[in-house]
mmCIF file of C-alpha atoms in Angstrom:
data_model
loop_
_atom_site.group_PDB
_atom_site.id
_atom_site.type_symbol
_atom_site.label_atom_id
_atom_site.label_comp_id
_atom_site.label_asym_id
_atom_site.label_seq_id
_atom_site.Cartn_x
_atom_site.Cartn_y
_atom_site.Cartn_z
ATOM 1 C CA MET A 1 -0.249 0.166 -0.136
ATOM 2 C CA THR A 2 1.430 3.582 -0.809
ATOM 3 C CA ASN A 3 1.572 6.637 1.849
ATOM 4 C CA LEU A 4 -0.869 8.101 0.009
ATOM 5 C CA LYS A 5 -3.142 5.714 0.279
ATOM 6 C CA LYS A 6 -2.173 5.121 3.914
ATOM 7 C CA TYR A 7 -2.692 9.033 4.812
ATOM 8 C CA ASN A 8 -6.111 8.695 2.552
ATOM 9 C CA ILE A 9 -7.200 5.982 5.352
ATOM 10 C CA PHE A 10 -6.112 8.317 8.179
ATOM 11 C CA VAL A 11 -8.096 11.852 6.601
ATOM 12 C CA THR A 12 -11.044 9.753 5.953
ATOM 13 C CA ILE A 13 -11.534 8.368 9.535
ATOM 14 C CA THR A 14 -10.368 11.500 11.509
ATOM 15 C CA SER A 15 -12.722 13.717 8.964
ATOM 16 C CA PHE A 16 -15.419 11.011 10.407
ATOM 17 C CA THR A 17 -14.229 11.375 13.743
ATOM 18 C CA LYS A 18 -14.123 14.699 14.274
ATOM 19 C CA LEU A 19 -17.642 15.698 11.743
ATOM 20 C CA LEU A 20 -19.657 13.502 14.160
ATOM 21 C CA ILE A 21 -19.384 16.477 16.817
ATOM 22 C CA GLU A 22 -17.398 19.307 15.743
ATOM 23 C CA VAL A 23 -20.208 21.093 12.934
ATOM 24 C CA PHE A 24 -22.556 20.974 16.570
ATOM 25 C CA ILE A 25 -20.120 22.717 18.696
ATOM 26 C CA PRO A 26 -21.784 26.033 18.574
ATOM 27 C CA LEU A 27 -25.065 24.645 18.438
ATOM 28 C CA LEU A 28 -24.122 22.870 21.801
ATOM 29 C CA LEU A 29 -22.842 26.094 23.525
ATOM 30 C CA PHE A 30 -26.071 27.944 22.426
ATOM 31 C CA LYS A 31 -28.001 25.097 23.644
ATOM 32 C CA ILE A 32 -26.989 25.430 26.891
ATOM 33 C CA GLY A 33 -27.159 29.177 27.178
ATOM 34 C CA PHE A 34 -24.554 30.830 25.843
ATOM 35 C CA ASN A 35 -25.100 33.774 23.337
ATOM 36 C CA LEU A 36 -23.078 34.661 20.684
ATOM 37 C CA LYS A 37 -20.436 36.772 22.412
ATOM 38 C CA TYR A 38 -19.466 33.915 24.468
ATOM 39 C CA ILE A 39 -19.755 31.154 21.518
ATOM 40 C CA LEU A 40 -16.753 34.019 19.891
ATOM 41 C CA ILE A 41 -14.986 34.050 23.615
ATOM 42 C CA PHE A 42 -15.025 30.251 23.338
ATOM 43 C CA TYR A 43 -13.226 30.192 19.981
ATOM 44 C CA LEU A 44 -11.036 33.419 21.019
ATOM 45 C CA VAL A 45 -9.631 30.951 24.125
ATOM 46 C CA GLN A 46 -9.248 28.032 21.260
ATOM 47 C CA PHE A 47 -7.539 30.082 18.584
ATOM 48 C CA SER A 48 -5.166 32.037 21.412
ATOM 49 C CA THR A 49 -4.073 28.495 22.202
ATOM 50 C CA ILE A 50 -3.267 27.341 19.122
ATOM 51 C CA LEU A 51 -1.292 30.573 18.881
ATOM 52 C CA ILE A 52 0.559 29.392 21.971
ATOM 53 C CA CYS A 53 1.034 26.145 21.734
ATOM 54 C CA ASN A 54 2.050 25.537 17.760
ATOM 55 C CA ILE A 55 5.454 26.718 18.358
ATOM 56 C CA PRO A 56 6.006 24.197 21.440
ATOM 57 C CA SER A 57 4.013 21.450 19.961
ATOM 58 C CA ALA A 58 6.343 21.513 16.587
ATOM 59 C CA HIS A 59 9.416 20.990 18.956
ATOM 60 C CA LEU A 60 7.392 18.264 20.545
ATOM 61 C CA GLY A 61 6.598 16.497 17.586
ATOM 62 C CA LYS A 62 10.276 16.642 16.436
ATOM 63 C CA LYS A 63 11.391 15.350 19.581
ATOM 64 C CA ILE A 64 8.936 12.232 20.261
ATOM 65 C CA THR A 65 7.957 11.860 16.357
ATOM 66 C CA PHE A 66 4.851 13.276 14.709
ATOM 67 C CA ARG A 67 3.531 9.786 14.519
ATOM 68 C CA LYS A 68 3.305 9.803 18.648
ATOM 69 C CA LEU A 69 2.236 13.684 18.637
ATOM 70 C CA MET A 70 -0.996 12.203 16.489
ATOM 71 C CA ILE A 71 -1.443 9.388 19.669
ATOM 72 C CA VAL A 72 -1.502 12.891 22.269
ATOM 73 C CA SER A 73 -3.948 14.627 19.615
ATOM 74 C CA SER A 74 -6.099 11.920 19.707
ATOM 75 C CA MET A 75 -6.522 11.573 23.497
ATOM 76 C CA MET A 76 -6.797 15.699 23.573
ATOM 77 C CA PHE A 77 -9.432 14.990 21.030
ATOM 78 C CA SER A 78 -11.526 12.505 23.516
ATOM 79 C CA ILE A 79 -10.572 14.398 26.873
ATOM 80 C CA THR A 80 -11.792 17.793 24.757
ATOM 81 C CA TYR A 81 -15.447 15.819 24.127
ATOM 82 C CA ILE A 82 -15.733 14.100 27.604
ATOM 83 C CA TYR A 83 -15.249 17.655 29.394
ATOM 84 C CA ILE A 84 -18.068 18.644 27.344
ATOM 85 C CA ASN A 85 -20.711 16.403 29.417
ATOM 86 C CA TYR A 86 -19.814 18.266 32.254
ATOM 87 C CA LEU A 87 -19.898 21.761 30.574
ATOM 88 C CA SER A 88 -22.648 24.367 32.106
ATOM 89 C CA LYS A 89 -23.474 27.725 31.720
ATOM 90 C CA SER A 90 -20.166 28.709 33.082
ATOM 91 C CA ILE A 91 -17.273 31.405 31.837
ATOM 92 C CA GLU A 92 -14.797 29.296 33.746
ATOM 93 C CA GLU A 93 -15.865 25.956 32.382
ATOM 94 C CA LEU A 94 -16.217 27.550 28.498
ATOM 95 C CA ILE A 95 -12.338 28.405 28.742
ATOM 96 C CA ILE A 96 -11.626 25.154 30.036
ATOM 97 C CA PHE A 97 -13.310 23.773 27.208
ATOM 98 C CA GLY A 98 -11.584 26.215 24.635
ATOM 99 C CA ILE A 99 -8.367 25.538 26.033
ATOM 100 C CA LEU A 100 -8.641 21.964 25.690
ATOM 101 C CA ASN A 101 -9.984 21.845 22.216
ATOM 102 C CA GLY A 102 -7.311 24.389 21.305
ATOM 103 C CA ILE A 103 -4.477 22.079 22.339
ATOM 104 C CA TYR A 104 -6.300 18.938 20.406
ATOM 105 C CA LEU A 105 -6.427 21.026 17.336
ATOM 106 C CA THR A 106 -2.909 22.283 17.426
ATOM 107 C CA THR A 107 -1.529 18.607 17.903
ATOM 108 C CA TYR A 108 -3.849 17.377 15.142
ATOM 109 C CA TRP A 109 -3.292 19.847 12.305
ATOM 110 C CA LEU A 110 0.335 19.886 12.452
ATOM 111 C CA GLY A 111 0.499 16.565 12.634
ATOM 112 C CA ARG A 112 -1.869 16.230 9.457
ATOM 113 C CA HIS A 113 -0.424 18.667 7.809
ATOM 114 C CA ILE A 114 2.812 17.572 8.004
ATOM 115 C CA TYR A 115 1.917 14.220 6.944
ATOM 116 C CA GLY A 116 0.202 16.028 4.046
ATOM 117 C CA ILE A 117 2.713 18.020 2.629
ATOM 118 C CA SER A 118 5.546 15.199 3.276
ATOM 119 C CA ILE A 119 4.331 12.634 1.077
ATOM 120 C CA ILE A 120 2.955 15.095 -1.963
ATOM 121 C CA LYS A 121 4.728 13.833 -5.060
ATOM 122 C CA GLU A 122 6.663 16.532 -7.289
ATOM 123 C CA LYS A 123 4.587 17.892 -10.129
ATOM 124 C CA LYS A 124 1.315 15.948 -8.521
ATOM 125 C CA THR A 125 0.291 18.749 -6.168
ATOM 126 C CA THR A 126 -3.023 19.127 -7.599
ATOM 127 C CA ASP A 127 -4.051 15.396 -7.944
ATOM 128 C CA ASN A 128 -2.780 14.434 -4.105
ATOM 129 C CA VAL A 129 -4.620 17.208 -2.346
ATOM 130 C CA SER A 130 -7.846 17.143 -4.601
ATOM 131 C CA LEU A 131 -7.351 13.303 -3.167
ATOM 132 C CA TYR A 132 -6.873 14.786 0.423
ATOM 133 C CA MET A 133 -10.092 16.693 0.010
ATOM 134 C CA ILE A 134 -12.264 14.046 -1.727
ATOM 135 C CA PHE A 135 -11.173 11.449 1.480
ATOM 136 C CA GLY A 136 -11.969 13.591 3.702
ATOM 137 C CA ILE A 137 -15.202 14.504 2.203
ATOM 138 C CA LEU A 138 -16.350 11.000 1.937
ATOM 139 C CA GLY A 139 -15.419 10.184 5.521
ATOM 140 C CA SER A 140 -17.314 13.073 6.888
ATOM 141 C CA LEU A 141 -20.494 12.720 4.798
ATOM 142 C CA PRO A 142 -22.521 10.299 6.992
ATOM 143 C CA ALA A 143 -20.758 11.591 9.849
ATOM 144 C CA SER A 144 -22.818 14.597 11.391
ATOM 145 C CA TYR A 145 -26.091 13.018 10.894
ATOM 146 C CA ILE A 146 -24.675 10.128 12.797
ATOM 147 C CA GLY A 147 -23.139 12.011 15.620
ATOM 148 C CA ALA A 148 -26.700 13.929 15.644
ATOM 149 C CA LEU A 149 -28.297 10.498 16.186
ATOM 150 C CA ILE A 150 -25.813 9.715 19.076
ATOM 151 C CA LEU A 151 -26.395 12.673 20.715
ATOM 152 C CA GLU A 152 -29.956 12.689 20.612
ATOM 153 C CA LYS A 153 -30.349 9.085 21.830
ATOM 154 C CA PHE A 154 -26.789 8.662 23.991
ATOM 155 C CA GLY A 155 -25.651 11.720 25.121
ATOM 156 C CA TYR A 156 -22.068 13.357 24.425
ATOM 157 C CA PHE A 157 -20.088 10.707 26.778
ATOM 158 C CA THR A 158 -21.152 7.740 24.557
ATOM 159 C CA LEU A 159 -20.065 9.855 21.674
ATOM 160 C CA SER A 160 -16.556 10.520 23.045
ATOM 161 C CA ILE A 161 -16.026 6.958 23.656
ATOM 162 C CA ILE A 162 -16.533 6.235 20.276
ATOM 163 C CA ILE A 163 -14.293 9.606 19.367
ATOM 164 C CA LEU A 164 -11.553 7.851 21.502
ATOM 165 C CA ILE A 165 -11.630 4.291 19.616
ATOM 166 C CA LEU A 166 -11.907 5.920 16.326
ATOM 167 C CA SER A 167 -9.199 8.495 16.940
ATOM 168 C CA LEU A 168 -6.727 6.027 17.808
ATOM 169 C CA ILE A 169 -7.577 3.644 14.804
ATOM 170 C CA SER A 170 -7.109 6.502 12.408
ATOM 171 C CA ILE A 171 -3.125 6.766 13.485
ATOM 172 C CA ILE A 172 -2.552 3.468 12.705
ATOM 173 C CA PRO A 173 -1.855 4.257 8.888
ATOM 174 C CA LEU A 174 0.423 7.019 10.266
ATOM 175 C CA PHE A 175 2.894 4.704 11.851
ATOM 176 C CA LYS A 176 3.768 2.785 8.694
ATOM 177 C CA ILE A 177 5.031 6.189 6.770
ATOM 178 C CA LYS A 178 8.200 7.375 7.238
ATOM 179 C CA LEU A 179 8.613 11.486 7.446
ATOM 180 C CA LYS A 180 11.076 12.454 5.072
ATOM 181 C CA GLU A 181 11.868 16.140 7.425
ATOM 182 C CA GLU A 182 11.334 14.958 11.060
ATOM 183 C CA ASN A 183 14.660 16.675 11.868
ATOM 184 C CA ASN A 184 15.063 19.673 10.185
ATOM 185 C CA LYS A 185 15.668 22.620 12.324
ATOM 186 C CA ILE A 186 12.919 25.306 12.788
ATOM 187 C CA GLU A 187 13.604 28.325 11.039
ATOM 188 C CA LEU A 188 10.562 30.799 10.726
ATOM 189 C CA LYS A 189 12.474 33.972 10.165
ATOM 190 C CA LYS A 190 13.120 33.686 6.569
ATOM 191 C CA ILE A 191 9.844 32.580 5.417
ATOM 192 C CA ILE A 192 8.505 35.178 7.741
ATOM 193 C CA LYS A 193 10.559 37.688 5.472
ATOM 194 C CA ASN A 194 9.870 36.317 2.082
ATOM 195 C CA PHE A 195 6.094 35.307 2.207
ATOM 196 C CA PRO A 196 4.557 38.023 -0.157
ATOM 197 C CA VAL A 197 2.515 40.132 1.612
ATOM 198 C CA LYS A 198 -0.568 40.093 -0.985
ATOM 199 C CA ASN A 199 -0.651 36.398 0.638
ATOM 200 C CA TYR A 200 -0.654 37.481 3.830
ATOM 201 C CA MET A 201 -3.728 39.835 3.029
ATOM 202 C CA PHE A 202 -5.043 36.961 1.023
ATOM 203 C CA LEU A 203 -5.210 34.611 4.298
ATOM 204 C CA PHE A 204 -6.356 37.367 6.597
ATOM 205 C CA PHE A 205 -9.576 38.098 4.340
ATOM 206 C CA GLU A 206 -9.581 33.869 4.074
ATOM 207 C CA GLN A 207 -10.359 33.766 7.858
ATOM 208 C CA LEU A 208 -13.156 36.097 8.103
ATOM 209 C CA LYS A 209 -14.424 33.675 5.415
ATOM 210 C CA PHE A 210 -13.687 30.770 7.948
ATOM 211 C CA PHE A 211 -15.478 32.410 10.492
ATOM 212 C CA THR A 212 -18.828 32.753 8.353
ATOM 213 C CA ILE A 213 -18.220 29.025 7.193
ATOM 214 C CA THR A 214 -18.222 28.192 11.327
ATOM 215 C CA LEU A 215 -20.785 29.966 12.113
ATOM 216 C CA PHE A 216 -23.694 29.823 9.394
ATOM 217 C CA PRO A 217 -24.804 26.378 10.954
ATOM 218 C CA LEU A 218 -25.721 28.420 14.202
ATOM 219 C CA TYR A 219 -27.408 30.698 11.949
ATOM 220 C CA ILE A 220 -29.452 28.157 9.921
ATOM 221 C CA PHE A 221 -30.459 26.271 13.529
ATOM 222 C CA ILE A 222 -31.380 29.790 15.176
ATOM 223 C CA ASN A 223 -33.228 31.151 11.759
ATOM 224 C CA ILE A 224 -34.155 28.676 9.825
ATOM 225 C CA LYS A 225 -34.884 24.957 11.562
ATOM 226 C CA ASP A 226 -33.543 24.287 15.187
ATOM 227 C CA GLU A 227 -33.064 20.947 14.442
ATOM 228 C CA LEU A 228 -29.350 18.793 14.739
ATOM 229 C CA LYS A 229 -30.332 16.498 11.864
ATOM 230 C CA TYR A 230 -31.369 19.051 9.206
ATOM 231 C CA ILE A 231 -27.757 20.542 10.160
ATOM 232 C CA ALA A 232 -26.509 17.425 9.242
ATOM 233 C CA ILE A 233 -28.120 16.902 6.418
ATOM 234 C CA THR A 234 -27.153 20.144 5.280
ATOM 235 C CA ASN A 235 -23.374 18.728 5.608
ATOM 236 C CA ILE A 236 -24.006 15.613 4.006
ATOM 237 C CA ILE A 237 -25.311 17.713 0.779
ATOM 238 C CA ILE A 238 -22.405 20.000 0.786
ATOM 239 C CA GLY A 239 -20.384 16.711 0.531
ATOM 240 C CA ILE A 240 -22.419 15.378 -2.089
ATOM 241 C CA SER A 241 -21.941 18.117 -4.448
ATOM 242 C CA SER A 242 -18.427 18.036 -3.665
ATOM 243 C CA ILE A 243 -16.526 15.107 -4.511
ATOM 244 C CA ILE A 244 -17.046 15.034 -8.139
ATOM 245 C CA TYR A 245 -16.577 18.378 -9.192
ATOM 246 C CA ILE A 246 -13.383 18.622 -6.757
ATOM 247 C CA PHE A 247 -12.178 15.604 -9.071
ATOM 248 C CA LEU A 248 -12.894 17.402 -12.654
ATOM 249 C CA LEU A 249 -11.603 20.549 -11.346
ATOM 250 C CA SER A 250 -8.086 18.904 -10.412
ATOM 251 C CA LYS A 251 -7.890 17.267 -13.693
ATOM 252 C CA LEU A 252 -8.738 20.981 -15.410
ATOM 253 C CA MET A 253 -6.450 22.919 -13.548
ATOM 254 C CA ASP A 254 -3.393 20.657 -14.226
ATOM 255 C CA LYS A 255 -4.636 20.428 -17.866
ATOM 256 C CA ASN A 256 -4.869 24.328 -18.522
ATOM 257 C CA LYS A 257 -2.281 25.438 -15.746
ATOM 258 C CA LYS A 258 -4.903 27.326 -13.851
ATOM 259 C CA SER A 259 -6.107 27.460 -10.075
ATOM 260 C CA TYR A 260 -9.191 28.954 -11.131
ATOM 261 C CA LEU A 261 -9.081 31.085 -7.590
ATOM 262 C CA LYS A 262 -10.842 34.155 -8.996
ATOM 263 C CA PRO A 263 -14.254 32.310 -10.524
ATOM 264 C CA MET A 264 -14.616 30.167 -7.183
ATOM 265 C CA LEU A 265 -14.259 33.342 -5.238
ATOM 266 C CA ILE A 266 -16.819 35.073 -7.275
ATOM 267 C CA PHE A 267 -19.248 31.994 -6.872
ATOM 268 C CA LEU A 268 -19.055 31.022 -3.472
ATOM 269 C CA PHE A 269 -19.810 35.161 -2.489
ATOM 270 C CA ILE A 270 -22.554 35.231 -4.909
ATOM 271 C CA THR A 271 -24.187 31.488 -3.338
ATOM 272 C CA LEU A 272 -23.579 32.756 0.046
ATOM 273 C CA LEU A 273 -24.749 36.002 -0.313
ATOM 274 C CA ILE A 274 -28.194 34.235 -1.789
ATOM 275 C CA LYS A 275 -27.817 32.069 1.494
ATOM 276 C CA LEU A 276 -28.237 35.161 3.741
ATOM 277 C CA ASN A 277 -31.598 36.061 2.650
ATOM 278 C CA VAL A 278 -33.140 32.571 2.683
ATOM 279 C CA GLU A 279 -35.681 31.955 4.608
ATOM 280 C CA SER A 280 -37.362 28.216 3.489
ATOM 281 C CA SER A 281 -35.902 25.110 4.460
ATOM 282 C CA THR A 282 -36.165 23.714 1.223
ATOM 283 C CA ILE A 283 -34.645 26.606 -0.742
ATOM 284 C CA MET A 284 -32.201 26.475 1.601
ATOM 285 C CA LEU A 285 -31.004 22.627 1.171
ATOM 286 C CA ILE A 286 -31.029 23.771 -2.519
ATOM 287 C CA ILE A 287 -28.449 26.664 -2.041
ATOM 288 C CA ILE A 288 -26.637 24.566 0.122
ATOM 289 C CA PHE A 289 -26.075 21.953 -2.626
ATOM 290 C CA ILE A 290 -24.827 24.569 -5.151
ATOM 291 C CA GLU A 291 -22.232 26.025 -2.383
ATOM 292 C CA GLY A 292 -20.764 22.714 -1.852
ATOM 293 C CA ILE A 293 -19.425 23.175 -5.521
ATOM 294 C CA SER A 294 -18.088 26.613 -4.867
ATOM 295 C CA LYS A 295 -16.962 25.938 -1.315
ATOM 296 C CA SER A 296 -14.755 22.326 -1.782
ATOM 297 C CA ALA A 297 -13.276 23.681 -5.053
ATOM 298 C CA LEU A 298 -11.816 26.940 -3.130
ATOM 299 C CA ASP A 299 -10.412 24.859 -0.437
ATOM 300 C CA THR A 300 -8.953 22.626 -2.262
ATOM 301 C CA ILE A 301 -7.395 25.240 -4.516
ATOM 302 C CA ILE A 302 -6.257 27.065 -1.656
ATOM 303 C CA LEU A 303 -4.734 24.077 -0.102
ATOM 304 C CA ARG A 304 -2.859 23.283 -3.131
ATOM 305 C CA ASN A 305 -1.611 26.679 -3.754
ATOM 306 C CA THR A 306 -0.282 26.675 0.406
ATOM 307 C CA TYR A 307 1.479 23.839 -0.300
ATOM 308 C CA SER A 308 2.746 24.616 -3.727
ATOM 309 C CA PHE A 309 4.723 27.608 -1.963
ATOM 310 C CA GLN A 310 6.133 25.211 0.879
ATOM 311 C CA LYS A 311 8.627 23.790 -1.943
ATOM 312 C CA ASN A 312 10.916 26.648 -1.016
ATOM 313 C CA TYR A 313 11.386 25.759 2.293
ATOM 314 C CA ASN A 314 11.178 22.540 4.739
ATOM 315 C CA ASN A 315 7.953 21.070 5.786
ATOM 316 C CA ILE A 316 7.615 21.318 9.793
ATOM 317 C CA SER A 317 8.891 25.089 9.365
ATOM 318 C CA TYR A 318 6.262 26.021 6.777
ATOM 319 C CA ILE A 319 3.638 24.240 8.209
ATOM 320 C CA LEU A 320 4.380 26.013 11.658
ATOM 321 C CA PHE A 321 4.269 29.364 10.183
ATOM 322 C CA ILE A 322 1.002 28.567 8.158
ATOM 323 C CA GLU A 323 -0.847 27.300 11.212
ATOM 324 C CA LEU A 324 0.649 30.408 13.252
ATOM 325 C CA ILE A 325 -0.275 33.031 10.603
ATOM 326 C CA TYR A 326 -3.860 31.566 10.754
ATOM 327 C CA SER A 327 -4.486 31.575 14.420
ATOM 328 C CA LEU A 328 -3.130 35.081 14.771
ATOM 329 C CA PHE A 329 -5.422 36.004 12.056
ATOM 330 C CA ARG A 330 -8.307 34.641 13.657
ATOM 331 C CA THR A 331 -7.743 35.879 17.316
ATOM 332 C CA ILE A 332 -7.471 39.355 15.813
ATOM 333 C CA ILE A 333 -10.847 39.135 14.118
ATOM 334 C CA LEU A 334 -12.247 37.545 17.139
ATOM 335 C CA ILE A 335 -10.976 40.220 19.605
ATOM 336 C CA VAL A 336 -12.733 43.297 16.873
ATOM 337 C CA TYR A 337 -15.954 40.825 16.699
ATOM 338 C CA ILE A 338 -16.271 40.462 20.671
ATOM 339 C CA THR A 339 -15.155 43.841 21.225
ATOM 340 C CA LEU A 340 -17.807 46.064 18.840
ATOM 341 C CA ASP A 341 -20.166 43.453 19.633
ATOM 342 C CA ILE A 342 -20.970 42.649 16.164
ATOM 343 C CA GLU A 343 -24.190 40.313 15.381
ATOM 344 C CA LEU A 344 -24.326 37.145 14.035
ATOM 345 C CA LYS A 345 -25.444 38.097 10.570
ATOM 346 C CA THR A 346 -23.284 40.906 10.154
ATOM 347 C CA ILE A 347 -20.233 38.523 10.741
ATOM 348 C CA LEU A 348 -21.751 36.152 8.058
ATOM 349 C CA TYR A 349 -21.847 39.243 5.738
ATOM 350 C CA ILE A 350 -18.369 40.555 6.348
ATOM 351 C CA GLY A 351 -17.186 36.661 5.845
ATOM 352 C CA THR A 352 -19.101 36.858 2.424
ATOM 353 C CA ILE A 353 -17.533 40.006 1.360
ATOM 354 C CA SER A 354 -13.973 39.004 2.162
ATOM 355 C CA LEU A 355 -14.611 36.766 -0.720
ATOM 356 C CA LEU A 356 -15.012 39.468 -3.167
ATOM 357 C CA ILE A 357 -12.002 41.079 -1.793
ATOM 358 C CA ASN A 358 -10.277 38.388 -2.382
ATOM 359 C CA SER A 359 -10.735 37.907 -5.644
ATOM 360 C CA PHE A 360 -8.892 40.984 -6.066
ATOM 361 C CA ILE A 361 -6.007 40.503 -4.036
ATOM 362 C CA GLY A 362 -4.865 36.827 -5.459
ATOM 363 C CA TYR A 363 -2.748 34.778 -4.003
ATOM 364 C CA GLU A 364 0.859 34.208 -5.296
ATOM 365 C CA GLU A 365 1.820 30.512 -5.500
ATOM 366 C CA GLY A 366 5.776 30.580 -5.653
ATOM 367 C CA LYS A 367 8.326 29.126 -8.488
ATOM 368 C CA ASN A 368 5.837 25.543 -7.851
ATOM 369 C CA GLY A 369 2.668 27.543 -8.939
ATOM 370 C CA TYR A 370 0.817 27.394 -12.121
ATOM 371 C CA LYS A 371 2.364 31.012 -13.403
ATOM 372 C CA ASN A 372 5.546 29.428 -13.304
ATOM 373 C CA ASN A 373 5.039 26.104 -14.904
ATOM 374 C CA CYS A 374 3.243 26.859 -17.979
#
């Protein structure tokens, strides 16, 4: 079995495991009694924790190997969602939950991206990234619906035990993959200095979109239909509309040597704009089906562009840099949202407009991007 197949098995299982509950977090906090401001505080604690823990986690991964770091990630994942059983309407408990979730996400995404970027074959970045995306979607397709059923019938604790078992199973394939650069020295200054200004700008506005995508299920739950199963169905629909299009898009990208970033940004901007003004639960599902095409295509393009730029640097340093940038920008955005007490729909509009802004900014792919491979 190739390293790519082993990695895709890991992505499929972990995507399934994560989506069993992660999509419901804002909804669960809302049901406990936390309003939008406190939900944003939870995310602020989470991403501040990620910002603080990224560098120590990278050094830990180098010291104990990233295989073992993924075991730590699996354990933290389970502890985090066992803790949610005891979560009440308490700011102190909310902060603890945010810290636990932040530690889990730090170790998970560092390990996942370092493995992913390590096994990409030269000149096959688009093919490999599209497969990562497709296998991730395949794993997540039934997850949110199954998660909703388990939550309704058995509760959080049962779901937490299932998550622990699946998380540990998911990392077995990683133990059969040998990473190339585990001993590389972590150097961030060179990347920070040479990373294009337009890419910094693009990634900042990309995080505004991130919060729109993250909080949209809460908006739907409050304004369209307050059922966990309905939210789960929206995720299934997005997944179904994504898979074939990602595969076709990746072939088109390689054939024409274009990323199609701008049209996908505009397409998703228009789709989300319409979505924000829909009141019917049935029409909402139709719009979400259309959204799945542009959202997953855009995610594939951005991940492909990000991985392409890495080829100028060693794996660990570059992935650490990207994770730091993401968490820093998200932390700044959350501080602004909380300080200005911005309402939910306004946050969703801001993220939607950010897509249009990014269509004008663009993204520099580096010497290994399509612009230099024509």
